[in-house]
mmCIF file of C-alpha atoms and ligand atoms in Angstrom:
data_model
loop_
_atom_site.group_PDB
_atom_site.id
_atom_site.type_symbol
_atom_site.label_atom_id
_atom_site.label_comp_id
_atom_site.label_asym_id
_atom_site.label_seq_id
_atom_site.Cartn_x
_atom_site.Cartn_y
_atom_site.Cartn_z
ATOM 1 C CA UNK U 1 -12.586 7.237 -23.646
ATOM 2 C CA UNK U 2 -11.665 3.847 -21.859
ATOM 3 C CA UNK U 3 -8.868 2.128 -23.404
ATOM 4 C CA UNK U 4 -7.334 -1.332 -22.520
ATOM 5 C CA UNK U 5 -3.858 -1.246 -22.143
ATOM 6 C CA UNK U 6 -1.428 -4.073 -22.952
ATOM 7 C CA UNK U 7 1.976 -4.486 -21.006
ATOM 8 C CA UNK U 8 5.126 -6.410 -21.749
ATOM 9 C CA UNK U 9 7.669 -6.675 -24.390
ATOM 10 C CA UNK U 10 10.988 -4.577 -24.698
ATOM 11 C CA UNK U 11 9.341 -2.140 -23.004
ATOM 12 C CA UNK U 12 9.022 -3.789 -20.337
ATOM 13 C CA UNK U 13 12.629 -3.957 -19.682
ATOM 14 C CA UNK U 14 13.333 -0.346 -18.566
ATOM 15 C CA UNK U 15 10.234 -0.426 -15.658
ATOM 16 C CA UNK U 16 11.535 -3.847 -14.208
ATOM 17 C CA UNK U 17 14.948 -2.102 -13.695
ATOM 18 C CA UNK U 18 13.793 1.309 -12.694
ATOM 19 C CA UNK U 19 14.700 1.561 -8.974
ATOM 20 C CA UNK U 20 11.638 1.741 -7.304
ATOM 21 C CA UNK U 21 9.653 2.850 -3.846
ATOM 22 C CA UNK U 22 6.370 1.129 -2.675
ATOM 23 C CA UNK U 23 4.931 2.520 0.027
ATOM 24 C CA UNK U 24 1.086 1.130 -0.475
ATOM 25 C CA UNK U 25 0.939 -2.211 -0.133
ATOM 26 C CA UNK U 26 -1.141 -4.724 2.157
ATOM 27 C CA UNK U 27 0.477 -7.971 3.268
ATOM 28 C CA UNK U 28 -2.090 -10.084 2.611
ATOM 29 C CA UNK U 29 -3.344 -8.289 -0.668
ATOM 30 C CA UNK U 30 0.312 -8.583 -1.794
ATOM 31 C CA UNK U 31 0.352 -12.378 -1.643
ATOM 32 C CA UNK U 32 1.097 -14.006 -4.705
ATOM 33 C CA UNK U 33 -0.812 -16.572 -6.807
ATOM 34 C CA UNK U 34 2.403 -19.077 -6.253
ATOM 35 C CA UNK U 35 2.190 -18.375 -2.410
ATOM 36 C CA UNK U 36 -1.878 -18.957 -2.668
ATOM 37 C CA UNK U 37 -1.225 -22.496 -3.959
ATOM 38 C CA UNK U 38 1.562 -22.853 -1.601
ATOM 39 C CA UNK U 39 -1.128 -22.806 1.019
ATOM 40 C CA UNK U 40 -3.974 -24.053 -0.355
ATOM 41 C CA UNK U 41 -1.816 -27.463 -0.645
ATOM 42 C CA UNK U 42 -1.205 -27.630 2.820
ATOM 43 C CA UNK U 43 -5.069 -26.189 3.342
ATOM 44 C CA UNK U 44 -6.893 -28.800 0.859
ATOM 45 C CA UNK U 45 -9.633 -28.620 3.200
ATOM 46 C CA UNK U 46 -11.093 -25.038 2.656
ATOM 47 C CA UNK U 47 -11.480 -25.510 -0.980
ATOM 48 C CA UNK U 48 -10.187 -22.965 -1.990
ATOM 49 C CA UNK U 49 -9.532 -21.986 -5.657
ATOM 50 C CA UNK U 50 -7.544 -19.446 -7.634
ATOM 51 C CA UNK U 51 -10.201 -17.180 -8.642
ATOM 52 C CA UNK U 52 -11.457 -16.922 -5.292
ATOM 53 C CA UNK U 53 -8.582 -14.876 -4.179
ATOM 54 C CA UNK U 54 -7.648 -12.605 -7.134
ATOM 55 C CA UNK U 55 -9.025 -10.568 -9.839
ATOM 56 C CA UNK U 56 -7.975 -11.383 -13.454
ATOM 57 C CA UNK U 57 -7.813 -9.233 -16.924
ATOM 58 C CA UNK U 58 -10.113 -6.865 -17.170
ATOM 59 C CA UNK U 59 -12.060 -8.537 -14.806
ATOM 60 C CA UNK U 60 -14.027 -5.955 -11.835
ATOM 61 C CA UNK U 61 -15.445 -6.556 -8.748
ATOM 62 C CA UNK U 62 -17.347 -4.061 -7.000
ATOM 63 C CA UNK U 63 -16.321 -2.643 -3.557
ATOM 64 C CA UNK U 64 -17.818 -5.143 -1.486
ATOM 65 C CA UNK U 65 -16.733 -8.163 -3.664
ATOM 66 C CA UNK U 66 -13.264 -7.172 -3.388
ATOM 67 C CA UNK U 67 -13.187 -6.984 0.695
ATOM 68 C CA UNK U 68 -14.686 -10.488 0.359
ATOM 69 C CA UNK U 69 -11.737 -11.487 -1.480
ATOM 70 C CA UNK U 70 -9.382 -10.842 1.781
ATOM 71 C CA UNK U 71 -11.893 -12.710 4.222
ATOM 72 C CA UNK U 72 -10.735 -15.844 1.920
ATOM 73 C CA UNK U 73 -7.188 -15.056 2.059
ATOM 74 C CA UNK U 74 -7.353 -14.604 5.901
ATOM 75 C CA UNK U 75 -8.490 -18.021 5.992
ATOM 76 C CA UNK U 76 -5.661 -18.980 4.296
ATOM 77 C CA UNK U 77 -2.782 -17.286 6.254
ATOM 78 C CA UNK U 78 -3.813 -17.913 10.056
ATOM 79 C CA UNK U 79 -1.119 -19.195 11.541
ATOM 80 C CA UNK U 80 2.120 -17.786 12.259
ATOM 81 C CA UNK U 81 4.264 -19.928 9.686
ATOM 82 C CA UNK U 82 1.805 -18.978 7.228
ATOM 83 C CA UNK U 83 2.616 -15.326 7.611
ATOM 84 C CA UNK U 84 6.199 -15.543 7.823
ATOM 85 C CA UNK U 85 6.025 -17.535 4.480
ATOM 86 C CA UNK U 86 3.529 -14.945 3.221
ATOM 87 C CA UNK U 87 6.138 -12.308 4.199
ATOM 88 C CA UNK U 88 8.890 -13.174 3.044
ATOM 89 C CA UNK U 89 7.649 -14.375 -0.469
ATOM 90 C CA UNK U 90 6.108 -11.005 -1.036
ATOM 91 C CA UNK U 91 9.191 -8.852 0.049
ATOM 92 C CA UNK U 92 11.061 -11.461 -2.126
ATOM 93 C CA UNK U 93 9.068 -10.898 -5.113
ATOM 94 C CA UNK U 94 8.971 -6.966 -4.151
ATOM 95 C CA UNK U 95 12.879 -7.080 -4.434
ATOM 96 C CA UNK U 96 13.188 -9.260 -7.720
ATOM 97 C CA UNK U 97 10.461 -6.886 -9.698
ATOM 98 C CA UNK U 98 13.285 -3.716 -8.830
ATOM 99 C CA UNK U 99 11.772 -2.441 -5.535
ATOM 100 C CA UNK U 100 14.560 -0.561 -3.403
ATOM 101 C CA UNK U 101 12.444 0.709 -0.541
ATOM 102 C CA UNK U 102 9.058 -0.713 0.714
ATOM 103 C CA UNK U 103 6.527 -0.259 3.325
ATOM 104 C CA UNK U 104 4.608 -3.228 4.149
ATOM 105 C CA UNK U 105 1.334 -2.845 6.016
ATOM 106 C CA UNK U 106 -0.973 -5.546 7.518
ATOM 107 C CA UNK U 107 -3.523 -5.354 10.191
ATOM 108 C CA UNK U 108 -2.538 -7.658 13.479
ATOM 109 C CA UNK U 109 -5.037 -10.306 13.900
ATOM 110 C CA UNK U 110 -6.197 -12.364 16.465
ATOM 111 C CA UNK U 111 -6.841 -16.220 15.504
ATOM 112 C CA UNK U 112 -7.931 -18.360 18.076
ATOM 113 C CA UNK U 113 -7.521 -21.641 16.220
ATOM 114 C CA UNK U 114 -3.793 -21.163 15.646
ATOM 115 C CA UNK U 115 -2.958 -19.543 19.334
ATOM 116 C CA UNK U 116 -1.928 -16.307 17.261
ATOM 117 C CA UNK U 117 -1.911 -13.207 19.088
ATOM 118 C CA UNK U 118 -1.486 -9.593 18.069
ATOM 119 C CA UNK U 119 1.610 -9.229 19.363
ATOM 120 C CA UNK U 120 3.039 -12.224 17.800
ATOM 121 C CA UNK U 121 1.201 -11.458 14.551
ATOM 122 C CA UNK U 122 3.618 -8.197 14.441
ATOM 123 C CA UNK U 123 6.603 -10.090 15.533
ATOM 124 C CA UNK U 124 6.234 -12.443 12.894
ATOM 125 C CA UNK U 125 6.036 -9.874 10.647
ATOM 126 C CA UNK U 126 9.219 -8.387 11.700
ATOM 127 C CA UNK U 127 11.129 -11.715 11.883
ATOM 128 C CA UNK U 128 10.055 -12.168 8.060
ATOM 129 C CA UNK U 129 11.436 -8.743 6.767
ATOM 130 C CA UNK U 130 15.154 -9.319 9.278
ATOM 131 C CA UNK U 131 15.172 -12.609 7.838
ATOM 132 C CA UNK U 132 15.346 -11.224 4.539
ATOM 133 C CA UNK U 133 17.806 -8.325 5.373
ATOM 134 C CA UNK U 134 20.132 -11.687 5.858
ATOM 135 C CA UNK U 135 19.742 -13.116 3.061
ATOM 136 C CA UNK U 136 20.971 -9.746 1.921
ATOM 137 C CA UNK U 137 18.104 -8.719 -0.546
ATOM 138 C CA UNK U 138 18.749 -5.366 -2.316
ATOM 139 C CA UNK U 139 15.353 -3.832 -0.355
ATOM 140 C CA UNK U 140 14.794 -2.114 2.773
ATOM 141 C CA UNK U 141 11.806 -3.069 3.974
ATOM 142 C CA UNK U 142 9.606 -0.844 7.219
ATOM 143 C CA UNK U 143 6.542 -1.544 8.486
ATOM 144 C CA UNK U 144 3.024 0.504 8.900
ATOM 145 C CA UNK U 145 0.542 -1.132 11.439
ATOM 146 C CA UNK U 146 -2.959 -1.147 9.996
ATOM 147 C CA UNK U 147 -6.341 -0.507 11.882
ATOM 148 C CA UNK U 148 -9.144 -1.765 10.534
ATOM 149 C CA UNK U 149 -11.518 1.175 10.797
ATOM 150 C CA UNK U 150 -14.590 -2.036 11.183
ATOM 151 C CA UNK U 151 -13.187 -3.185 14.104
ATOM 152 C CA UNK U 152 -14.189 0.747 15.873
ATOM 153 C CA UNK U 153 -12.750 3.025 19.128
ATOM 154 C CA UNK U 154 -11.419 0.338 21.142
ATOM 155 C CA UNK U 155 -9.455 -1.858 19.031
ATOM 156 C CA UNK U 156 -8.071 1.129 17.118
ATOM 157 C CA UNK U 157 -6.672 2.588 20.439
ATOM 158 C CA UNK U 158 -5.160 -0.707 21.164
ATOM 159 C CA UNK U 159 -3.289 -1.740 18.227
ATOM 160 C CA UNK U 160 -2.135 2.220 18.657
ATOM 161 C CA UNK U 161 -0.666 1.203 21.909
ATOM 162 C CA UNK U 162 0.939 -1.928 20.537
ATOM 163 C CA UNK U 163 2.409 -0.148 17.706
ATOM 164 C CA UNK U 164 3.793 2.356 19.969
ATOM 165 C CA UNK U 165 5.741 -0.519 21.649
ATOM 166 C CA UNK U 166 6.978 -1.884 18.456
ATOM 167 C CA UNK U 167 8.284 1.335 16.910
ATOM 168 C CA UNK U 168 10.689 1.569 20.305
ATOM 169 C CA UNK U 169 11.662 -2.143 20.521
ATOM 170 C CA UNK U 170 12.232 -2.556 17.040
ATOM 171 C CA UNK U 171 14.844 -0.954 15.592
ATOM 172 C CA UNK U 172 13.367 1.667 13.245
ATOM 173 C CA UNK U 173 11.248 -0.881 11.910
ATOM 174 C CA UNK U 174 8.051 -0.192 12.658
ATOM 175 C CA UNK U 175 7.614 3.580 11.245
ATOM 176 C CA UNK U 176 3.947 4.043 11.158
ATOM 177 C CA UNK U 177 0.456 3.712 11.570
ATOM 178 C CA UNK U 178 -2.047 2.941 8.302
ATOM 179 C CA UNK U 179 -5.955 3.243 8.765
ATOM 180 C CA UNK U 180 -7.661 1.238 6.582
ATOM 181 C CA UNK U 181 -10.679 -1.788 5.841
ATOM 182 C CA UNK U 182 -14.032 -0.768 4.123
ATOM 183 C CA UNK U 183 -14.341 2.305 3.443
ATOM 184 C CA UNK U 184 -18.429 2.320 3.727
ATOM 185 C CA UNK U 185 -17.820 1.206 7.415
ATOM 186 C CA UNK U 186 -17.647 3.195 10.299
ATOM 187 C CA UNK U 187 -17.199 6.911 10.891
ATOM 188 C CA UNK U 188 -13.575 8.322 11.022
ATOM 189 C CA UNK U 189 -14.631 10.865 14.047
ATOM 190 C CA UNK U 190 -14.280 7.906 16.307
ATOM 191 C CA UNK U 191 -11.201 6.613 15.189
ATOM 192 C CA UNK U 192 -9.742 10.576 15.798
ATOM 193 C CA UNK U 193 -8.400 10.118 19.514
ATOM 194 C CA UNK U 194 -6.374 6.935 18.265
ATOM 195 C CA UNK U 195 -4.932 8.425 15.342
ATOM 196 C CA UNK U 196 -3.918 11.854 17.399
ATOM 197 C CA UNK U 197 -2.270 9.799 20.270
ATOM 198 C CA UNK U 198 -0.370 7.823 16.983
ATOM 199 C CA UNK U 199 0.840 10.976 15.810
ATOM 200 C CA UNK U 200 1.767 12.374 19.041
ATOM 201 C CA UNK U 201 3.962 9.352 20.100
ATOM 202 C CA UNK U 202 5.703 9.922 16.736
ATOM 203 C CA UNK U 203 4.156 6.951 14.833
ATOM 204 C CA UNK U 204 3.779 8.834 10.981
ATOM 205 C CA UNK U 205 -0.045 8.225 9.553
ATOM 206 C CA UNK U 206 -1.078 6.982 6.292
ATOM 207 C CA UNK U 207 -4.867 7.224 5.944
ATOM 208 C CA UNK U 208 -6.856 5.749 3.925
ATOM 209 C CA UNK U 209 -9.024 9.178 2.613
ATOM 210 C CA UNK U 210 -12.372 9.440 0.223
ATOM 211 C CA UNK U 211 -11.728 5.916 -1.301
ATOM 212 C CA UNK U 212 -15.434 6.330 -2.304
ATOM 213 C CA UNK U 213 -17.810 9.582 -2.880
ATOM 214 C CA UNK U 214 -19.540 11.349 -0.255
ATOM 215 C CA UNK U 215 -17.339 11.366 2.827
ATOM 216 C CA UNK U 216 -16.692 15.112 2.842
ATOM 217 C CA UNK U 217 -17.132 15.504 6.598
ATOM 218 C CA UNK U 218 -14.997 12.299 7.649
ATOM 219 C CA UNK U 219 -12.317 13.723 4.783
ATOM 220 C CA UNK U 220 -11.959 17.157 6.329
ATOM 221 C CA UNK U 221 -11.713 15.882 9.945
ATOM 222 C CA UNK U 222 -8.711 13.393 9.201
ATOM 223 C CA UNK U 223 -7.240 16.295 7.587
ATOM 224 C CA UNK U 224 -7.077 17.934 10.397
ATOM 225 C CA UNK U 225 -4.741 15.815 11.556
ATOM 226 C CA UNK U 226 -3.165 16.327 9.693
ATOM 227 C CA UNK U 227 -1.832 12.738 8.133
ATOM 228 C CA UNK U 228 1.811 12.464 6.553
ATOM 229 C CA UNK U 229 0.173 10.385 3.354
ATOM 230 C CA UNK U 230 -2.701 9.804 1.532
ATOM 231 C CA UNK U 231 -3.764 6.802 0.451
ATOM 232 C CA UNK U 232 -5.906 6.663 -2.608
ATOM 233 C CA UNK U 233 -7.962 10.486 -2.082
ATOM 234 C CA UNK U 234 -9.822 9.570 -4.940
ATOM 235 C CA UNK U 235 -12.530 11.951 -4.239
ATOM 236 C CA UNK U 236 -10.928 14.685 -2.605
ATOM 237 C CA UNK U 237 -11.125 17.102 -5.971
ATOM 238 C CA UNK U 238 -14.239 18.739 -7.374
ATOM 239 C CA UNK U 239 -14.963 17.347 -10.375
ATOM 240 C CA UNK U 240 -15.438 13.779 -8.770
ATOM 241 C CA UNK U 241 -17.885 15.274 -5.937
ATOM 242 C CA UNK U 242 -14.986 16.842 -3.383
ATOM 243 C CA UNK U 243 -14.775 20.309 -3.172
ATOM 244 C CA UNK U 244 -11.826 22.879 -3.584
ATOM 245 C CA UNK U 245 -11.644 23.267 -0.087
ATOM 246 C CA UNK U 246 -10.298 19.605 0.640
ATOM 247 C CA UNK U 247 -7.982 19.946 -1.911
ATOM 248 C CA UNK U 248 -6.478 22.965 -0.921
ATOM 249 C CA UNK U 249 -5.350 21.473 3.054
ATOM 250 C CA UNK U 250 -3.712 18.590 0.820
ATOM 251 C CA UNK U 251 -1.715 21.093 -1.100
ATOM 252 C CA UNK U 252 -1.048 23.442 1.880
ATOM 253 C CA UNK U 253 0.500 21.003 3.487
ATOM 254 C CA UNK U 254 2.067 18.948 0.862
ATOM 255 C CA UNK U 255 0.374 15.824 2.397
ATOM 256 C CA UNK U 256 1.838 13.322 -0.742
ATOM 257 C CA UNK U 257 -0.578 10.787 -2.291
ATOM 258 C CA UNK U 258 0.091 7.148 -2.694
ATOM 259 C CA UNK U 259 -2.334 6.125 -6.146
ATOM 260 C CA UNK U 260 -2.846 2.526 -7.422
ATOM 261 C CA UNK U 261 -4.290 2.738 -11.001
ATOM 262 C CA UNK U 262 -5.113 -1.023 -11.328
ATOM 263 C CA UNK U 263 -6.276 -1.438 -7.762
ATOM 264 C CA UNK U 264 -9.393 1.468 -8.166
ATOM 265 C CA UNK U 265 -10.196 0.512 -11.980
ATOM 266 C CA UNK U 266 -10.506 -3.107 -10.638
ATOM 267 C CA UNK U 267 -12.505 -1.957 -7.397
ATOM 268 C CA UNK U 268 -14.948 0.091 -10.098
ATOM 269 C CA UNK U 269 -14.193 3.835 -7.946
ATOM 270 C CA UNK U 270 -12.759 5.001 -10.882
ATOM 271 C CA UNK U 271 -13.844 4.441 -14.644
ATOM 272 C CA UNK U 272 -11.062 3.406 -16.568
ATOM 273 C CA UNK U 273 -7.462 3.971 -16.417
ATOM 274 C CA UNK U 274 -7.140 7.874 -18.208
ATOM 275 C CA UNK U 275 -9.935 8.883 -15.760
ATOM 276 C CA UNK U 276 -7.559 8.492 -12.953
ATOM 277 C CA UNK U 277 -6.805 10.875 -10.498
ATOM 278 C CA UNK U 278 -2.875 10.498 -10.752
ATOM 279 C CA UNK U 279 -3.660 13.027 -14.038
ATOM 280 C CA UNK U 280 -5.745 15.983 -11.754
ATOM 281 C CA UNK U 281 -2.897 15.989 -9.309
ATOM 282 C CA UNK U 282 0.224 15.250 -11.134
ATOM 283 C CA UNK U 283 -0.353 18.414 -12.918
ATOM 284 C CA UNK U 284 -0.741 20.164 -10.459
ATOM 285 C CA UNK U 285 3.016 19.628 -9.164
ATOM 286 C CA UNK U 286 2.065 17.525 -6.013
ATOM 287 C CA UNK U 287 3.458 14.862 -4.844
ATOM 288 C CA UNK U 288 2.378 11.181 -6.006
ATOM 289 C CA UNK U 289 3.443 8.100 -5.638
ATOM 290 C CA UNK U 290 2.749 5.484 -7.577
ATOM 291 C CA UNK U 291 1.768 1.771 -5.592
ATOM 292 C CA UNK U 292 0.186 -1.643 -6.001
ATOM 293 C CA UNK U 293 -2.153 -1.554 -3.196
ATOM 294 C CA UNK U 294 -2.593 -5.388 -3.042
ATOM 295 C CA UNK U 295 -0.452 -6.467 -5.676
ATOM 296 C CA UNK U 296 -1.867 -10.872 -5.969
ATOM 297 C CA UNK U 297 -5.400 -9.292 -5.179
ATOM 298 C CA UNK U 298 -5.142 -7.488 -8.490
ATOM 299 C CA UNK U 299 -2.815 -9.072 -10.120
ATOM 300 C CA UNK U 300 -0.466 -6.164 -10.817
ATOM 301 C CA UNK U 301 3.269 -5.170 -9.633
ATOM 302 C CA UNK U 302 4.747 -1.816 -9.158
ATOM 303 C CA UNK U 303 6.685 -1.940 -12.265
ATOM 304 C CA UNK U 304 3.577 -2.570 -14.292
ATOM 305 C CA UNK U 305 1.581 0.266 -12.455
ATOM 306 C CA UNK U 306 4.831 2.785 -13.380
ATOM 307 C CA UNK U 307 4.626 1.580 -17.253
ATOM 308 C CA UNK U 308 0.325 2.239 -17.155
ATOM 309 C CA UNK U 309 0.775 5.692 -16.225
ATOM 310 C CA UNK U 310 3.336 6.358 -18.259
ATOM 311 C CA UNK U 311 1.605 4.884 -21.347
ATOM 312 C CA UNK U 312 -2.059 6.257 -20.119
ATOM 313 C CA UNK U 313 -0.793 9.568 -19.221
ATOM 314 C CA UNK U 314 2.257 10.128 -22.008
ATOM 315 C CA UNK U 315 4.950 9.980 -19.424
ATOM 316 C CA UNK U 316 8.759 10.280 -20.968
ATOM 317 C CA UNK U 317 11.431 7.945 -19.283
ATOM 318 C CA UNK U 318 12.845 10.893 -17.929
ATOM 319 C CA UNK U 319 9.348 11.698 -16.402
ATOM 320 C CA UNK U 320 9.531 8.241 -15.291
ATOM 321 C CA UNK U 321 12.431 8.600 -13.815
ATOM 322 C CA UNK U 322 12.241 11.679 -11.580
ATOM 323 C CA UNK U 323 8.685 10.028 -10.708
ATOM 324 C CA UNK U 324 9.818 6.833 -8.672
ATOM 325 C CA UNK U 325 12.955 9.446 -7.341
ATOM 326 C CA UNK U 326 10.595 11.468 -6.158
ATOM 327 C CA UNK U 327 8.814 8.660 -3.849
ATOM 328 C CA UNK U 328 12.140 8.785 -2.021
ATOM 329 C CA UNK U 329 10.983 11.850 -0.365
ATOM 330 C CA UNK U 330 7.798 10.494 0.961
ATOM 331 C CA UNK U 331 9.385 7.378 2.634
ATOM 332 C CA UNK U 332 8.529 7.218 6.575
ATOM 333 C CA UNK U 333 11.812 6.021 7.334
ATOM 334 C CA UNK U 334 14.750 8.812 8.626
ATOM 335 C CA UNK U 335 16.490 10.945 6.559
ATOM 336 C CA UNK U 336 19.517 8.456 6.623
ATOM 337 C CA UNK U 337 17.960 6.054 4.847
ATOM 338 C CA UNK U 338 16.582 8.993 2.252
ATOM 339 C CA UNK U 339 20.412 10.208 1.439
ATOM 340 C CA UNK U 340 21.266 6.318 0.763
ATOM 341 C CA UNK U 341 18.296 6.070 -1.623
ATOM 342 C CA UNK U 342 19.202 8.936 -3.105
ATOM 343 C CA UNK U 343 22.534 7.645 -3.335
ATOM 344 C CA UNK U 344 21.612 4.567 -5.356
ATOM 345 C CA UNK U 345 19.485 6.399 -7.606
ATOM 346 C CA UNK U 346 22.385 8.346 -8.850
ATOM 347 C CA UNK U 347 24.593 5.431 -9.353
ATOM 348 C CA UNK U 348 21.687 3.534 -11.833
ATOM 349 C CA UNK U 349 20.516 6.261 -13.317
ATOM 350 C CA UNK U 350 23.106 6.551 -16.406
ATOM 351 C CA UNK U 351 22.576 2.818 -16.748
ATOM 352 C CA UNK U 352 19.054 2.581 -16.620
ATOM 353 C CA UNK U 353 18.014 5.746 -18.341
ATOM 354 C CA UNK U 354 20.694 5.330 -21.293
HETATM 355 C C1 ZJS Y 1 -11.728 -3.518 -2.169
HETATM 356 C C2 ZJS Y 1 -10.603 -2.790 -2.796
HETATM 357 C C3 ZJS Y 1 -10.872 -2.091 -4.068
HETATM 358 C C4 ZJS Y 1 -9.427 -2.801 -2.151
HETATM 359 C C5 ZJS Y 1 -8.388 -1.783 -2.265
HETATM 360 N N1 ZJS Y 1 -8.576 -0.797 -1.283
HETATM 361 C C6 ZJS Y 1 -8.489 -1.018 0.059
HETATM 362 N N2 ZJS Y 1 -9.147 -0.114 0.819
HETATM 363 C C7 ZJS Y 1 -9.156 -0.237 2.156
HETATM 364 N N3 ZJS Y 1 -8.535 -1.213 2.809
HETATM 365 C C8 ZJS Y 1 -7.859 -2.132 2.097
HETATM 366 C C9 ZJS Y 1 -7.794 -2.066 0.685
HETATM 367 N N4 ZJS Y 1 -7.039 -3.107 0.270
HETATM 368 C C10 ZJS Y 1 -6.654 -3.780 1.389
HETATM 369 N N5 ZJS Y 1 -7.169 -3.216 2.493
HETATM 370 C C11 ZJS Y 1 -7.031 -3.638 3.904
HETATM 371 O O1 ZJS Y 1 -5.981 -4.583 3.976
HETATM 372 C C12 ZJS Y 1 -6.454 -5.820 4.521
HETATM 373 C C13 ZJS Y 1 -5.695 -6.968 3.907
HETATM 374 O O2 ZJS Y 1 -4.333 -6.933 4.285
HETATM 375 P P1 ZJS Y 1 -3.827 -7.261 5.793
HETATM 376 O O3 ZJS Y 1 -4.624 -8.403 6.330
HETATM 377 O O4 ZJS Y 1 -4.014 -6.019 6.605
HETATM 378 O O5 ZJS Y 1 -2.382 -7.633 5.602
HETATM 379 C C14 ZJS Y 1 -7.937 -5.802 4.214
HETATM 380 O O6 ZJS Y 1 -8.653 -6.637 5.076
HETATM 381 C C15 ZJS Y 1 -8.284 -4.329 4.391
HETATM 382 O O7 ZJS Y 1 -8.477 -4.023 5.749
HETATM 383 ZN ZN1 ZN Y 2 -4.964 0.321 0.441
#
């Protein structure tokens, strides 16, 4: 059956210093309530309260709710000092909860009030996370730039072309490409010439894949692809509607899932936290990683998303363990950067694990 789970305590302890990788998470999902009423000071105008832009305890929104929850926070972060601040205070609070490795994603917008461009949304983005290698933070932070599958052909195939330019201009920074936005919108057949060109330029795809039922056709055409990760594939398997076909180009090609418990109990497209599909596909051997999703949005962190699976699925410390190590070999970033992970895995584990 369903079971709420309660966090914290002693417990606690070993998650927050687990080394960890997060490779899910939106920008502007990951903002924090502290960063919300940083801005809603200097934004008294809009009226905007706390409830408005996340989802408490065992509270659920459905589907749509929840996308309405970002059209708030956009109005919030519109101007360029609003997302460098917005950066930087979610790669900060990324660092201090034990993350080692982290891909940000966000979707460049266009806001015609502030003079932001595209292009200036990105570089903003990318100012935030070298202003934070600086300040020396223990966290090495890439980027993935999102399309919003709403926004259709054109505007897909452009921010392809801008991210194109920003993964040669910026320094192994920008490593990929994320498609994402509501699921129920749009058709992924005519987002398929943007995504190929991505992958043929060398930009590595994340794709947001059967989020909700019924998108069999859509799910076997971006698999074609095929993508490098999977976000969510909550309905890829049988049991939940998906067929054994699906399943079987995700396993033939090792295509690793990235699975936010908190994020699709909240959202209501799965049940209740044992239900989850971490359980059908961690046993089979493949590759998952856990992540937040939108961390403020659903008021979760990665550490507390590690210490729900473990308690909802009877995961040992050990299990634990080789879990987040294990993330390390999904990362989008070169194989460098993998061996140094690795690296500092093997110095913390005897102190961590003891
Ligand atoms: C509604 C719900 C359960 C959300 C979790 N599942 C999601 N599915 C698809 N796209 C998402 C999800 N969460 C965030 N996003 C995308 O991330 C955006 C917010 O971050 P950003 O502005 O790209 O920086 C949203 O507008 C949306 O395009
Ligand atoms: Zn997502």
């Amino acid at each position: 059956g369903c079971v709420a789970l309660e966090m914290d305590g002693e417990e606690g302890v070993f998650y927050r210093r687990l080394p960890k990788v997060e490779l899910h998470a939106h920008l502007n999902g990951s903002v924090s309530y502290q960063t919300i009423e940083k801005l809603s000071k200097q934004k008294p105008h809009l009226n905007i309260e706390q409830n408005m832009t996340a989802i408490g305890k065992g509270q659920r929104r459905t589907l749509d709710e929840c996308f309405q929850v970002f059209k708030v926070i956009h109005q919030l972060v519109d101007a360029e000092e609003d997302i460098l601040m917005v950066a930087k205070d979610v790669i900060t609070e990324f660092s201090a909860d034990g993350v080692k490795y982290l891909e940000l994603r966000s979707t460049p917008r266009e806001e015609k009030n502030t003079g932001l461009t595209k292009r200036r949304y990105i570089e903003t983005v990318l100012s935030a996370i070298q202003q934070c290698k600086n300040e020396e933070l223990d966290i090495d932070v890439r980027f993935l730039v999102a399309i919003d599958r709403r926004n259709g052909t054109e505007v897909a195939m452009e921010t392809v072309k801008l991210a194109e330019e920003f993964m040669l201009s910026s320094d192994g920074l920008v490593v990929g490409l994320d498609l994402s936005g509501d699921p129920t919108v749009g058709h992924g057949r005519d987002l398929l010439p943007a995504l190929q060109r991505a992958k043929n330029s060398g930009l590595k795809l994340s794709l947001h894949l059967s989020e909700v039922p019924s998108q069999l056709d859509e799910t076997d055409l971006l698999l074609n692809l095929p993508p490098d990760r999977i976000g969510h594939g909550t309905f890829l398997h049988p049991e939940v509607g998906g067929s054994k076909s699906l399943v079987d180009k995700v396993l033939k090609n090792h295509i690793p899932l990235e699975l936010c418990l908190t994020s699709n109990v909240k959202g209501q497209t799965v049940p209740c936290y044992s239900k989850h599909h971490f359980k059908y596909w961690y046993q089979l051997g493949h590759p998952c990683v856990i992540c937040t999703d939108d961390k403020g949005v659903f008021c979760t962190d990665l550490s507390q998303e590690y210490q729900l699976a473990a308690s909802t699925f009877g995961l040992s410390r050990e299990s634990v363990w080789n879990l987040s190590q294990q993330a390390i070999d999904c990362i989008f970033a070169e194989d460098s950067v993998k061996q140094q992970l690795r690296q500092k895995w093997a110095v913390l584990k005897p102190q961590v694990l003891k």
